GROMACS .gro file of C-alpha atoms in nm:
model
   54
    1MET     CA    1  -0.124   0.694   3.267
    2ARG     CA    2  -0.115   0.945   2.980
    3HIS     CA    3  -0.325   0.895   2.671
    4LEU     CA    4  -0.262   0.997   2.314
    5ARG     CA    5  -0.448   1.316   2.229
    6ILE     CA    6  -0.537   1.381   1.867
    7VAL     CA    7  -0.511   1.748   1.784
    8PRO     CA    8  -0.782   1.851   1.536
    9ASP     CA    9  -0.571   2.134   1.392
   10GLU     CA   10  -0.293   1.892   1.294
   11PRO     CA   11  -0.313   1.796   0.924
   12ASP     CA   12  -0.311   1.434   0.814
   13PRO     CA   13   0.020   1.315   0.669
   14PRO     CA   14   0.024   1.293   0.290
   15PRO     CA   15  -0.053   0.948   0.143
   16ARG     CA   16   0.246   0.737   0.040
   17GLU     CA   17   0.284   0.579  -0.300
   18ILE     CA   18   0.282   0.203  -0.273
   19ALA     CA   19   0.551   0.040  -0.486
   20ALA     CA   20   0.606  -0.331  -0.544
   21THR     CA   21   0.968  -0.438  -0.582
   22PRO     CA   22   1.121  -0.733  -0.768
   23ASP     CA   23   1.177  -1.049  -0.562
   24TRP     CA   24   0.921  -0.945  -0.298
   25PRO     CA   25   0.556  -1.059  -0.274
   26PRO     CA   26   0.280  -0.834  -0.410
   27ILE     CA   27   0.137  -0.559  -0.191
   28ALA     CA   28  -0.232  -0.521  -0.102
   29ILE     CA   29  -0.360  -0.181  -0.218
   30PRO     CA   30  -0.535   0.012   0.060
   31GLY     CA   31  -0.886   0.122  -0.030
   32ARG     CA   32  -0.910  -0.130  -0.312
   33PRO     CA   33  -0.997  -0.465  -0.151
   34GLY     CA   34  -0.883  -0.765  -0.351
   35TRP     CA   35  -0.633  -0.573  -0.566
   36TRP     CA   36  -0.257  -0.627  -0.549
   37ARG     CA   37   0.037  -0.426  -0.681
   38HIS     CA   38   0.298  -0.634  -0.862
   39SER     CA   39   0.635  -0.554  -1.014
   40ILE     CA   40   0.627  -0.714  -1.360
   41ASN     CA   41   0.924  -0.649  -1.588
   42GLY     CA   42   1.007  -0.342  -1.384
   43GLN     CA   43   0.656  -0.195  -1.421
   44GLN     CA   44   0.406  -0.134  -1.139
   45VAL     CA   45   0.091  -0.332  -1.230
   46ASP     CA   46  -0.232  -0.352  -1.025
   47LEU     CA   47  -0.411  -0.685  -1.059
   48PRO     CA   48  -0.721  -0.835  -0.892
   49SER     CA   49  -0.514  -1.140  -0.789
   50LYS     CA   50  -0.223  -1.206  -0.558
   51THR     CA   51  -0.073  -1.438  -0.820
   52PRO     CA   52   0.068  -1.262  -1.131
   53PRO     CA   53  -0.014  -1.411  -1.474
   54GLN     CA   54   0.248  -1.641  -1.615
   0.00000   0.00000   0.00000
C-alpha cells in the first residue's frame, strides 16, 4: 500500500476567500470560532451568531 508523502519544498496553497451567498445558510469562519459569515442585503457580514439579526 502506498502512502501520501508530503513534500516539504511544496508551498501551501493560497487561502481562499469565504463568501456567503443569498438563500444559503451562513458559513463558519475558519480560525475564528463562533463567528459566521452572512450575506445581508448583498453584503458580506461577519457575526458572532449563526442567526442573522432581524
